[in-house]
JSON list of C-alpha atoms in Angstrom, two decimals:
[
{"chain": "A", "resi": 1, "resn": "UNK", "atom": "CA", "xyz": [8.30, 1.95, -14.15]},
{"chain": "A", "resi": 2, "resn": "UNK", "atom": "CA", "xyz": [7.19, 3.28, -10.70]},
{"chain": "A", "resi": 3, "resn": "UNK", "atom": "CA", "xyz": [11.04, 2.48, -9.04]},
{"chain": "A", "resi": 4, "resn": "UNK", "atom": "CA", "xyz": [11.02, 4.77, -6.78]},
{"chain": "A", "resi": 5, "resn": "UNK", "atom": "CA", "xyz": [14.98, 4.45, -5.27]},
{"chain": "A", "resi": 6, "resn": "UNK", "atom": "CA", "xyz": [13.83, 3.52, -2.02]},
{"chain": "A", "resi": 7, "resn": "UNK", "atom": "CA", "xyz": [16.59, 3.44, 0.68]},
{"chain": "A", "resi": 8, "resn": "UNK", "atom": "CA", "xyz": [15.71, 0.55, 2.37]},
{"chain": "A", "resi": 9, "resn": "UNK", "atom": "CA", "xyz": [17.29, -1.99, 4.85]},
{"chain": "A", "resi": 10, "resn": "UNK", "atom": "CA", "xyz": [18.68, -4.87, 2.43]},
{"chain": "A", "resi": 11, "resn": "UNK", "atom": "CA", "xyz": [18.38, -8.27, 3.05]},
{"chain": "A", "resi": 12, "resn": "UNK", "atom": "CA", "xyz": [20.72, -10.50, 0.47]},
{"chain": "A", "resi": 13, "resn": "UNK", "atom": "CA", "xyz": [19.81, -14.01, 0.64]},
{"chain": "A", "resi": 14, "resn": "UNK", "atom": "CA", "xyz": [21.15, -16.88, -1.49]},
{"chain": "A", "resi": 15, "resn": "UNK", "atom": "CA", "xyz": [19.11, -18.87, -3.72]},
{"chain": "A", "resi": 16, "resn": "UNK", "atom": "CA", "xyz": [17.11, -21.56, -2.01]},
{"chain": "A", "resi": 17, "resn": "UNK", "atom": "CA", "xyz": [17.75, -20.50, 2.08]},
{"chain": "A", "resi": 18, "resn": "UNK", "atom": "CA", "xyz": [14.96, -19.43, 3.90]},
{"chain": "A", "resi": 19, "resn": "UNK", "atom": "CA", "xyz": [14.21, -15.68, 4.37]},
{"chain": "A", "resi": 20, "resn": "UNK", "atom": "CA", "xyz": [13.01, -14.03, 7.14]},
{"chain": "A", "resi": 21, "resn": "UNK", "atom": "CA", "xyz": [11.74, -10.59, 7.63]},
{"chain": "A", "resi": 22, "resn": "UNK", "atom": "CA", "xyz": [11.18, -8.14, 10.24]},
{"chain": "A", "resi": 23, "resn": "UNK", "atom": "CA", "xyz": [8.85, -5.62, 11.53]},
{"chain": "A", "resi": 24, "resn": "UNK", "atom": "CA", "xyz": [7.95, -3.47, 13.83]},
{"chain": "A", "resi": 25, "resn": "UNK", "atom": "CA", "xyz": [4.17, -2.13, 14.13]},
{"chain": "A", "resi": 26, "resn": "UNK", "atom": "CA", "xyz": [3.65, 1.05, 15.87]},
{"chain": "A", "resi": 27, "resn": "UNK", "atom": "CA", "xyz": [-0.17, 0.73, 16.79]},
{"chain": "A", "resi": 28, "resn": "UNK", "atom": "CA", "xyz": [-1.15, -1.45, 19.99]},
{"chain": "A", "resi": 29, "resn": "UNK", "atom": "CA", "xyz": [-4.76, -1.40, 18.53]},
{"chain": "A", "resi": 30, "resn": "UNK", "atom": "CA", "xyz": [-4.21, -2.63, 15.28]},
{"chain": "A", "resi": 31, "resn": "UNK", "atom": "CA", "xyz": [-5.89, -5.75, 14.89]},
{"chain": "A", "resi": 32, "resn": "UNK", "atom": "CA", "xyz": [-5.19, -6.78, 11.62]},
{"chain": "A", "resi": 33, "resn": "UNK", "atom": "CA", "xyz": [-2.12, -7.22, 9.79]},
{"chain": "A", "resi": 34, "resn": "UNK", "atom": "CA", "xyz": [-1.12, -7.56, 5.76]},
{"chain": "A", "resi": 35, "resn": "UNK", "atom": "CA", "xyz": [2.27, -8.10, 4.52]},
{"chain": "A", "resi": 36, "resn": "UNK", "atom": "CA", "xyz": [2.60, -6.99, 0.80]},
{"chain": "A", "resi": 37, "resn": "UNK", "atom": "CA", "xyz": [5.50, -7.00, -1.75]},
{"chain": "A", "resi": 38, "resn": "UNK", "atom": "CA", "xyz": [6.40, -4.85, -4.35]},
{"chain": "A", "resi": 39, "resn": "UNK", "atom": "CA", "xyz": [8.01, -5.35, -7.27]},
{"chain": "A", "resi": 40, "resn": "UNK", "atom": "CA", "xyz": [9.56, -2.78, -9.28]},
{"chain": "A", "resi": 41, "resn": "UNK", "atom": "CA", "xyz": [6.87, -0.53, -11.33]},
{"chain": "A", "resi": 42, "resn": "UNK", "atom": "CA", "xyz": [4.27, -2.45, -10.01]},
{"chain": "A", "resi": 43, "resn": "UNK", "atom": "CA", "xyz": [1.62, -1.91, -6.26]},
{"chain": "A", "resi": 44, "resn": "UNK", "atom": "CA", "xyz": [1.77, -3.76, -3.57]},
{"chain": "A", "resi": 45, "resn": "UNK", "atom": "CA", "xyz": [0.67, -7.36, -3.99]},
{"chain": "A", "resi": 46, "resn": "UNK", "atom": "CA", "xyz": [-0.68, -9.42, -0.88]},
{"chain": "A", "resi": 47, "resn": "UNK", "atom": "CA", "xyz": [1.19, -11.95, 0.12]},
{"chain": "A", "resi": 48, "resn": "UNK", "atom": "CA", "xyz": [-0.21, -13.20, 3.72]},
{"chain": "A", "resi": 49, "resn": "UNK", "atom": "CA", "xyz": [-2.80, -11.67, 6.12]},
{"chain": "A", "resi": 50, "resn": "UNK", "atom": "CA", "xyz": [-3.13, -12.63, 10.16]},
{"chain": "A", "resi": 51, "resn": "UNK", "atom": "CA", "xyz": [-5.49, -10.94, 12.80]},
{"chain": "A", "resi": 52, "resn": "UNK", "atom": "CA", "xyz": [-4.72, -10.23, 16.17]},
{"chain": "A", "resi": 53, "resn": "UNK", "atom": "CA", "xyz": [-6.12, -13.50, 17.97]},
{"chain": "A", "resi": 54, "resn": "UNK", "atom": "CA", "xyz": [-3.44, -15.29, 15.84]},
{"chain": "A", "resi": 55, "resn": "UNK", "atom": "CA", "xyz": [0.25, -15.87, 16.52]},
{"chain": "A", "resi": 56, "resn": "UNK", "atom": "CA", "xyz": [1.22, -17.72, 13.64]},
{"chain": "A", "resi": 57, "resn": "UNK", "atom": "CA", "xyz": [-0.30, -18.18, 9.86]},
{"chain": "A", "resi": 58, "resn": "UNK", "atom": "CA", "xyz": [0.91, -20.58, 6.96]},
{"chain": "A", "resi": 59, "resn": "UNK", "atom": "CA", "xyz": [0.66, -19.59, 2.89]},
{"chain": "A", "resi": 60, "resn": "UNK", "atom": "CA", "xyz": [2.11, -21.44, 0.35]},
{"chain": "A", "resi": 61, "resn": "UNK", "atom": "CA", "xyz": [6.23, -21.30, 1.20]},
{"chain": "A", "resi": 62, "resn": "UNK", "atom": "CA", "xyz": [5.46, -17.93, 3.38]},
{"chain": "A", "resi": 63, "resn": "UNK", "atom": "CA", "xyz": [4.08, -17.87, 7.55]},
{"chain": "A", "resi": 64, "resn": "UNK", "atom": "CA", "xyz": [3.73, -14.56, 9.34]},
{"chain": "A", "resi": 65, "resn": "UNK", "atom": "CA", "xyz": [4.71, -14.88, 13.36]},
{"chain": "A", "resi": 66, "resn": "UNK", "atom": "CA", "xyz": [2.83, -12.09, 14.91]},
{"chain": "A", "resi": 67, "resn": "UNK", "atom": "CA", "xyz": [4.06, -11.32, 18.21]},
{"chain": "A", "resi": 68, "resn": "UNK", "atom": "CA", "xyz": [1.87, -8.64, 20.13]},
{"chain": "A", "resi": 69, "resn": "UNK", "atom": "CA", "xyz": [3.55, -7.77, 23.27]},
{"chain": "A", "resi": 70, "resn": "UNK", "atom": "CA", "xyz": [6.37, -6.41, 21.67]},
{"chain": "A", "resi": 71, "resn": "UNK", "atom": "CA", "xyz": [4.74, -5.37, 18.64]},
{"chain": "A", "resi": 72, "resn": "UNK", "atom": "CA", "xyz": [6.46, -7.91, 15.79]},
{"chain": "A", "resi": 73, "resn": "UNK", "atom": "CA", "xyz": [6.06, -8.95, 13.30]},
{"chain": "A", "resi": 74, "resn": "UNK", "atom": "CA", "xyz": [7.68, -11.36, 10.44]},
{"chain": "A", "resi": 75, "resn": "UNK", "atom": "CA", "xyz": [7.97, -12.86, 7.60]},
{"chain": "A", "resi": 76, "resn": "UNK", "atom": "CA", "xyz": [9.33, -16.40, 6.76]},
{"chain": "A", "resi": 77, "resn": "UNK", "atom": "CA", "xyz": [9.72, -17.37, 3.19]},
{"chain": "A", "resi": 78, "resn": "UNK", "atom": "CA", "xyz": [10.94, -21.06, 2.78]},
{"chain": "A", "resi": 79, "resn": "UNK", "atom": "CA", "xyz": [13.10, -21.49, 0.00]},
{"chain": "A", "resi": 80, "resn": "UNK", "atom": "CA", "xyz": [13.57, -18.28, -1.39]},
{"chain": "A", "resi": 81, "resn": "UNK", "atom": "CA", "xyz": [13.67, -17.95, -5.16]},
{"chain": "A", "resi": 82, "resn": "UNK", "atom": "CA", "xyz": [14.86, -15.07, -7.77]},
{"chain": "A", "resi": 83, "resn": "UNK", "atom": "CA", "xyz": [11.33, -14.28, -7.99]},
{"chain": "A", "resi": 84, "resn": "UNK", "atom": "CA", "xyz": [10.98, -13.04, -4.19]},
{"chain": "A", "resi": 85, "resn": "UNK", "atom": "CA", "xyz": [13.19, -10.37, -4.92]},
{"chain": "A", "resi": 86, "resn": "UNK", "atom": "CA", "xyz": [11.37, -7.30, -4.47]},
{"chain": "A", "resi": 87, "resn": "UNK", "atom": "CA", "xyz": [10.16, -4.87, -1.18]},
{"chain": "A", "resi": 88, "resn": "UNK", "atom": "CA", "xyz": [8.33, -6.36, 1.42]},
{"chain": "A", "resi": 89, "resn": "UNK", "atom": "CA", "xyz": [5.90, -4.18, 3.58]},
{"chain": "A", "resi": 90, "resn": "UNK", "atom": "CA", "xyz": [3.91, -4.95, 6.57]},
{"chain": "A", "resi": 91, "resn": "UNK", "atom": "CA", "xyz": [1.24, -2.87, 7.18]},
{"chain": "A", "resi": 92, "resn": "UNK", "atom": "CA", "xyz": [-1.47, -2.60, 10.09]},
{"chain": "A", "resi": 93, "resn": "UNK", "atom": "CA", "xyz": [-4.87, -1.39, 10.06]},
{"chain": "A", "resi": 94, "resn": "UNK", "atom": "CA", "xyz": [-7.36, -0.97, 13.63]},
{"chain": "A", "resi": 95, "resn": "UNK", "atom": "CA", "xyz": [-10.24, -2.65, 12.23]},
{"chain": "A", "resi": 96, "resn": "UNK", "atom": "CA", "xyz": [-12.69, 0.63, 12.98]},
{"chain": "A", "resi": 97, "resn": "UNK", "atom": "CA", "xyz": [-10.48, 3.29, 11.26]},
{"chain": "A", "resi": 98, "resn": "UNK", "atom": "CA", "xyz": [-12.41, 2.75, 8.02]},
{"chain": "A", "resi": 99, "resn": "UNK", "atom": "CA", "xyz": [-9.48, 0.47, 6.74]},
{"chain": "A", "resi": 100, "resn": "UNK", "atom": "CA", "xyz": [-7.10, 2.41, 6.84]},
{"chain": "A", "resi": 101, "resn": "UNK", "atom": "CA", "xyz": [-3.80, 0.84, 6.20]},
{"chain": "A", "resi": 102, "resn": "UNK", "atom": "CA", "xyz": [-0.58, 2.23, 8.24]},
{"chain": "A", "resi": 103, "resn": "UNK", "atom": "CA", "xyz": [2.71, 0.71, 6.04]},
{"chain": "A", "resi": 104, "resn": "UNK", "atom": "CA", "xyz": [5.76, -0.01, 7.80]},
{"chain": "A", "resi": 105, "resn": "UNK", "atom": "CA", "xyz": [8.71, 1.66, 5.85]},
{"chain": "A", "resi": 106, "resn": "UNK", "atom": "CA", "xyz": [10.09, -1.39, 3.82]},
{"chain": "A", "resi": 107, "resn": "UNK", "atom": "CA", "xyz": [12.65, -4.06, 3.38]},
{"chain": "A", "resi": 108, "resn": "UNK", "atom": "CA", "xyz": [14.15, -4.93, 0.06]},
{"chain": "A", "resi": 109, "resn": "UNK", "atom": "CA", "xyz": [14.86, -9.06, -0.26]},
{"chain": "A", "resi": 110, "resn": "UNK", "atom": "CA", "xyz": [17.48, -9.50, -2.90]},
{"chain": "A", "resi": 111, "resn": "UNK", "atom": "CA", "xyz": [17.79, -12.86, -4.00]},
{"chain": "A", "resi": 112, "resn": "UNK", "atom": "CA", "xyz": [21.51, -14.19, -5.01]},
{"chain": "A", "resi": 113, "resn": "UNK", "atom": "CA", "xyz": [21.87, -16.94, -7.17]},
{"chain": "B", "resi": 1, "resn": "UNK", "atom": "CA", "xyz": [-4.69, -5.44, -11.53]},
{"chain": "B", "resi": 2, "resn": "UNK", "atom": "CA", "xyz": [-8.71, -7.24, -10.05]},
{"chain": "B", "resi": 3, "resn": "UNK", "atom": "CA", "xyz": [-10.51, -4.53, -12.05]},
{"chain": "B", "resi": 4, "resn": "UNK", "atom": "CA", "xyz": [-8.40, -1.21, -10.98]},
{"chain": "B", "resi": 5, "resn": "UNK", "atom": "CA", "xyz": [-6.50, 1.12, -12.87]},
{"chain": "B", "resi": 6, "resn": "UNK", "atom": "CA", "xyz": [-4.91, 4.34, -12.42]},
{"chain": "B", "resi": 7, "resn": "UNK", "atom": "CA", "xyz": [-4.54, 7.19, -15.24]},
{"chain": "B", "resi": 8, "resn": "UNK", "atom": "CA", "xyz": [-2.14, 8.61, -16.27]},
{"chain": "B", "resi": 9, "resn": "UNK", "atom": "CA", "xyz": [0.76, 6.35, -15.44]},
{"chain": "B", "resi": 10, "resn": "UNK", "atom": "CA", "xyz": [2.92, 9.12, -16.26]},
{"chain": "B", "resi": 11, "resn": "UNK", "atom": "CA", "xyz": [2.99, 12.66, -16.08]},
{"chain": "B", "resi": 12, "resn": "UNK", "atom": "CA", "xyz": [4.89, 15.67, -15.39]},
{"chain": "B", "resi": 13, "resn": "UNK", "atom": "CA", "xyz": [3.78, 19.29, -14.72]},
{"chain": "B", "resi": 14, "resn": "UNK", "atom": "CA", "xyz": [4.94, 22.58, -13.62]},
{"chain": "B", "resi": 15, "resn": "UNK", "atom": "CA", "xyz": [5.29, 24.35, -10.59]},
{"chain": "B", "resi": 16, "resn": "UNK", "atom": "CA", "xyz": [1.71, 25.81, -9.61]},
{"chain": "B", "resi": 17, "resn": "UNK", "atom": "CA", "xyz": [-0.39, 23.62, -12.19]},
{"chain": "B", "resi": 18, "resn": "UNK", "atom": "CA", "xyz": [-3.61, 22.49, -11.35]},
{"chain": "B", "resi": 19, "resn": "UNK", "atom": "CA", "xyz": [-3.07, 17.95, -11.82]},
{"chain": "B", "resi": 20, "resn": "UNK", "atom": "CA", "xyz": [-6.00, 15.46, -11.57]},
{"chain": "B", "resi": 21, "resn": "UNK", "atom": "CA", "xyz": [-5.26, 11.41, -10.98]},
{"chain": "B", "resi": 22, "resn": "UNK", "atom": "CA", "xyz": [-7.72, 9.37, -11.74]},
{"chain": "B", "resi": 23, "resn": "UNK", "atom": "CA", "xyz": [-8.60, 5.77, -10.19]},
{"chain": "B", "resi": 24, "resn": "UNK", "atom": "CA", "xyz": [-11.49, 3.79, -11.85]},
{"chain": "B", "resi": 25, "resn": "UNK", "atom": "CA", "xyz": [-12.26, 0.40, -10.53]},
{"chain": "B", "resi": 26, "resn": "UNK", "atom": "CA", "xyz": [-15.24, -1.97, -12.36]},
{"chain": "B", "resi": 27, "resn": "UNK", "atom": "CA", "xyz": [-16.12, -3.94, -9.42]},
{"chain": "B", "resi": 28, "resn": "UNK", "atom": "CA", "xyz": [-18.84, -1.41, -7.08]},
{"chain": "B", "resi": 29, "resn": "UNK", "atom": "CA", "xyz": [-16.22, -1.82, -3.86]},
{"chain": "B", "resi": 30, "resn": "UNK", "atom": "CA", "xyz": [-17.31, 0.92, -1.40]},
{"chain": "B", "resi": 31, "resn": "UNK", "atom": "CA", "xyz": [-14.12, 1.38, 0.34]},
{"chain": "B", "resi": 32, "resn": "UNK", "atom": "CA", "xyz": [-11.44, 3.51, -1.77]},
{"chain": "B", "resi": 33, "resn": "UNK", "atom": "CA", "xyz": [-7.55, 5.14, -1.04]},
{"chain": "B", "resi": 34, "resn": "UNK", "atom": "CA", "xyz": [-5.23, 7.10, -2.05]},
{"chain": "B", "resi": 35, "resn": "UNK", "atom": "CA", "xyz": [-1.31, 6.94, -1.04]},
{"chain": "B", "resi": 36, "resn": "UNK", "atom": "CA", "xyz": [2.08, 8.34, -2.08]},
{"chain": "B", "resi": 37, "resn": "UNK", "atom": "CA", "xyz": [5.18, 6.67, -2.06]},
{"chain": "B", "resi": 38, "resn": "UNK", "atom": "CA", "xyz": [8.35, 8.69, -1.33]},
{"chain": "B", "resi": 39, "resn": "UNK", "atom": "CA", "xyz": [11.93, 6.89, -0.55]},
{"chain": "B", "resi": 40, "resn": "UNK", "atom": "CA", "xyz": [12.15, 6.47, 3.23]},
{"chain": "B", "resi": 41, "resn": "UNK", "atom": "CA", "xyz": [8.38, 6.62, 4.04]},
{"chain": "B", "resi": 42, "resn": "UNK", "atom": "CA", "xyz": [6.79, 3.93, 2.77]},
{"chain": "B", "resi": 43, "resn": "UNK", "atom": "CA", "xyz": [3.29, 3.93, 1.52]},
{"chain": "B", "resi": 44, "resn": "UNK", "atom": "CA", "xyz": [1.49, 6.89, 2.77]},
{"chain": "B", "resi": 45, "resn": "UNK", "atom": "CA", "xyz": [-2.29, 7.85, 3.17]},
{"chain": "B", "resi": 46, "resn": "UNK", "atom": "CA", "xyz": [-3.63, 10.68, 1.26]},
{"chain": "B", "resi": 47, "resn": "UNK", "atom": "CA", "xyz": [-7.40, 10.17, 1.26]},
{"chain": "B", "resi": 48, "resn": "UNK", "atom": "CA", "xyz": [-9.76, 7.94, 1.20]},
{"chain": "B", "resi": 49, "resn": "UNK", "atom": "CA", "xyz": [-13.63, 7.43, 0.79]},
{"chain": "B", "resi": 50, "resn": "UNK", "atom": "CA", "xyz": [-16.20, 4.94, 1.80]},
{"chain": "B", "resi": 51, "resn": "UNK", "atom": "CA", "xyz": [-18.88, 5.66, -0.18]},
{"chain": "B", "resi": 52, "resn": "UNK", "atom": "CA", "xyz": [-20.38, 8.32, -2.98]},
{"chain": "B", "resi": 53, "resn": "UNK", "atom": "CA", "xyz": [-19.51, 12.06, -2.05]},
{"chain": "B", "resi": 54, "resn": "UNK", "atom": "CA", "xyz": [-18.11, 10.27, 1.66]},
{"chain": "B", "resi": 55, "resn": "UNK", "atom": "CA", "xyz": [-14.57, 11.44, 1.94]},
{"chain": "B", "resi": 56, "resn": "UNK", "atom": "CA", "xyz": [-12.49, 11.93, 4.52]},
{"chain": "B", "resi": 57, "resn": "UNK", "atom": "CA", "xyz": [-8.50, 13.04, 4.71]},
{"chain": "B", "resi": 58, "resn": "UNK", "atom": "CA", "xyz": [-5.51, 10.73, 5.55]},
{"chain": "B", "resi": 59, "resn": "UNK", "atom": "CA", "xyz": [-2.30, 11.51, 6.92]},
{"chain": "B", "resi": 60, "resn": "UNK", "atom": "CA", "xyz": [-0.71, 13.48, 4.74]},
{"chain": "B", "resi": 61, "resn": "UNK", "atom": "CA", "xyz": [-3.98, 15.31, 2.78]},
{"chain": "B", "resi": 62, "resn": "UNK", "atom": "CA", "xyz": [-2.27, 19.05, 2.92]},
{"chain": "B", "resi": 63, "resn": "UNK", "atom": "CA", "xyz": [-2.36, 20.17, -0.80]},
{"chain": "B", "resi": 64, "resn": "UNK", "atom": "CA", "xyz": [-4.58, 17.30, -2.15]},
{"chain": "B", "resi": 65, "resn": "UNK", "atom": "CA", "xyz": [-8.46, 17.05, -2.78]},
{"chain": "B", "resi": 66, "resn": "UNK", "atom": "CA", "xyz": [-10.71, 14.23, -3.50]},
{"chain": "B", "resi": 67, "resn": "UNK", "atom": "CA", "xyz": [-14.05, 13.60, -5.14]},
{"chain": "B", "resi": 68, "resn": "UNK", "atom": "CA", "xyz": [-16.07, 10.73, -5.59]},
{"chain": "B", "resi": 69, "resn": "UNK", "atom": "CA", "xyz": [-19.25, 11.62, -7.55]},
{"chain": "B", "resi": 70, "resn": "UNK", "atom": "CA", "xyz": [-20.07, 7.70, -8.53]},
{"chain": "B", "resi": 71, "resn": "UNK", "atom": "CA", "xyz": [-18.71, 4.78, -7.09]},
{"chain": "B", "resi": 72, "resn": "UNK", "atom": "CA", "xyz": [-16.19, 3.65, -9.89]},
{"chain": "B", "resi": 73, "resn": "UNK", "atom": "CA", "xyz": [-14.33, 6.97, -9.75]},
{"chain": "B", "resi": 74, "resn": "UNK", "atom": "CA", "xyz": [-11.70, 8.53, -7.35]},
{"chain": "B", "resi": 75, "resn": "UNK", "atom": "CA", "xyz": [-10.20, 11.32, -8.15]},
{"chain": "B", "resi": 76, "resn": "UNK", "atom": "CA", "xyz": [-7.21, 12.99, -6.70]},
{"chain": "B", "resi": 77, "resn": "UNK", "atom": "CA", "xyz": [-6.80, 16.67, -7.27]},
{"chain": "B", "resi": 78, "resn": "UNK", "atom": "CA", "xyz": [-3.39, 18.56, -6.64]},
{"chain": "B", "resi": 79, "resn": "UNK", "atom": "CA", "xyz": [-4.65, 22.45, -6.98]},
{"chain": "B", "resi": 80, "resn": "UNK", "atom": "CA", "xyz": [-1.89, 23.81, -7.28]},
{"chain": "B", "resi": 81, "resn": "UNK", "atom": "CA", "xyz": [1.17, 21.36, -7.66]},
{"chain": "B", "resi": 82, "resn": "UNK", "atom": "CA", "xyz": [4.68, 21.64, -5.79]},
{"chain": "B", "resi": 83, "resn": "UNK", "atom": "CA", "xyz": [8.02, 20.20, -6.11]},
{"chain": "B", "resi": 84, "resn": "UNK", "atom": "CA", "xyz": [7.17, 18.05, -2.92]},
{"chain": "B", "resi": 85, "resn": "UNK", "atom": "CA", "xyz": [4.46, 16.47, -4.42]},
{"chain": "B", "resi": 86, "resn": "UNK", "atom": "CA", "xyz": [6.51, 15.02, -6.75]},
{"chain": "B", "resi": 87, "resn": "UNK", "atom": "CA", "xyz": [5.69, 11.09, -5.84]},
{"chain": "B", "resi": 88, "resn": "UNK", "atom": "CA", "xyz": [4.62, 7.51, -6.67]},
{"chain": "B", "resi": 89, "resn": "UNK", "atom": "CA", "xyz": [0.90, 7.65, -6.35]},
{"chain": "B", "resi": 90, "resn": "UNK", "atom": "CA", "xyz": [-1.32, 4.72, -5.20]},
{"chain": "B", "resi": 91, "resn": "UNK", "atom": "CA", "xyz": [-5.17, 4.33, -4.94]},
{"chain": "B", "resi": 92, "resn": "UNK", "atom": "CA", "xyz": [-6.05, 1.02, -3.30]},
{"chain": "B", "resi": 93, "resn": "UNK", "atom": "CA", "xyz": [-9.50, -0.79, -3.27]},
{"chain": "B", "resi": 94, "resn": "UNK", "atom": "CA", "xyz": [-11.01, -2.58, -0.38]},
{"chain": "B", "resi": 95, "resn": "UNK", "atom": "CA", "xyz": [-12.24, -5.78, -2.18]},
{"chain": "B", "resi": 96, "resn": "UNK", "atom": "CA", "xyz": [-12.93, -9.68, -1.00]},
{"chain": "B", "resi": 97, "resn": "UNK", "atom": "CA", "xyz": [-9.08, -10.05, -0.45]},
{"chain": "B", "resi": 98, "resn": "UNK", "atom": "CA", "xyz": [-8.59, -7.30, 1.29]},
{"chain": "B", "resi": 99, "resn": "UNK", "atom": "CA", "xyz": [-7.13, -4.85, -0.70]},
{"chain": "B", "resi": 100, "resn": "UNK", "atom": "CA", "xyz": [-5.86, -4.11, -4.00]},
{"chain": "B", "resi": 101, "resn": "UNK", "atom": "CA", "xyz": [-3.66, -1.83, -5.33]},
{"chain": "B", "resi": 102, "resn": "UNK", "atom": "CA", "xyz": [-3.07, -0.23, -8.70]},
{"chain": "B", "resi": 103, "resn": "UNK", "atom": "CA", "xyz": [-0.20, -0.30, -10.67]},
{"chain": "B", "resi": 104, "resn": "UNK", "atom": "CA", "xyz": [0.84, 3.41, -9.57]},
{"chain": "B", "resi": 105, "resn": "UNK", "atom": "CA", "xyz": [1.16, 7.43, -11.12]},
{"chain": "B", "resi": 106, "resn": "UNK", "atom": "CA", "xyz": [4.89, 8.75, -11.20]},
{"chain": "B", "resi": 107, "resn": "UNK", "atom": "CA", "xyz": [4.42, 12.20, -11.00]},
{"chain": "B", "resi": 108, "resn": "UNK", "atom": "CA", "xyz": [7.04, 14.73, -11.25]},
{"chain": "B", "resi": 109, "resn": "UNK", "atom": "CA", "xyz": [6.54, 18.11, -10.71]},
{"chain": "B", "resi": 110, "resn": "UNK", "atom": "CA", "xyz": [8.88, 20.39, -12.24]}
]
């Protein structure tokens, strides 16, 4: 598959705590933000979107905090299962660049039973 | 993967080869991208297009061309492939969810 032996900050979490995970966005225009994860030999998948005029946005077992006057962002994922093992990007786009998506450089969750 | 898909998933080539990706999507979404993924960097933008024969370069475009001659198609071009271009590729569609990725072209260039 596509692995492609990222070296990436780890984050080991047991089976059933809650994960969360960090970012920081480099673009003070960026209005819109994606989180994505990727699992091995696959592409990113969307997991949980939020704009600007937002601080804070539920999914099913994930919420994104967005914090924009230090440029943060995260990623909370309520009780984390073997499945959520994977990479996690956030990624920002400045909604008239043509959508162009600007990826943060990745954090791999591995899940421990 | 919503009506994308990348060809070949695999390939390797020499040093100095001409190397064409292909992205097809079935859906008519205007909005298309190309990225590599190398360890340390992330996803990375190559090209992208918004539109038949509307192209325009990304971040890292040195050593890469694109065409779009109908909407389905994307095409990434490496004219004359490097060891540094050896890579994960990516296209990406702009679509109702936002976007939507492929499932990805290892390339190694040899």
């Amino acid at each position: 598959g596509e692995s492609v032996g990222l070296h990436l900050p780890t984050l080991s979490v047991q089976e059933g705590d809650n994960s969360i995970i960090n970012c920081a966005y480099s673009n003070s225009a960026s209005d819109y933000f994606i989180w994505y994860k990727q699992e091995s030999g696959k592409g990113p998948q969307f997991i949980i979107d939020i704009r600007s005029n937002m601080d804070k946005r539920q999914g099913q077992r994930v919420t994104v905090l967005l914090n924009k006057t230090v440029k943060h962002l995260s990623l909370q994922i309520a009780a984390t299962q073997p499945g959520d093992s994977a990479v996690y990007f956030c990624a920002e786009i400045k909604t008239d660049s043509w959508g162009k998506l600007q990826f943060g450089a990745g954090t791999q969750v591995v899940v421990t039973p | 993967d919503a009506g994308i898909t990348q060809s070949p998933r695999h390939k390797v080539t020499e040093t100095g080869t001409p190397v064409t990706l292909r992205c097809h999507q079935t859906e008519n979404h205007r909005y298309m991208y190309w990225y590599r993924q190398d360890p340390g960097h992330g996803l990375r933008l190559i090209h992208y297009s918004y539109g038949v024969k509307d192209t325009d370069k990304g971040e890292v475009s040195d050593g890469y061309s694109v065409s779009r001659s109908k909407t389905e198609d994307f095409l990434l071009t490496l004219e004359s492939a490097t060891s540094s271009q050896t890579s994960v590729y990516f296209c990406a569609i702009r679509d109702n969810y936002g976007y939507t990725f492929g499932s990805g072209t290892r390339l190694t260039v040899v």
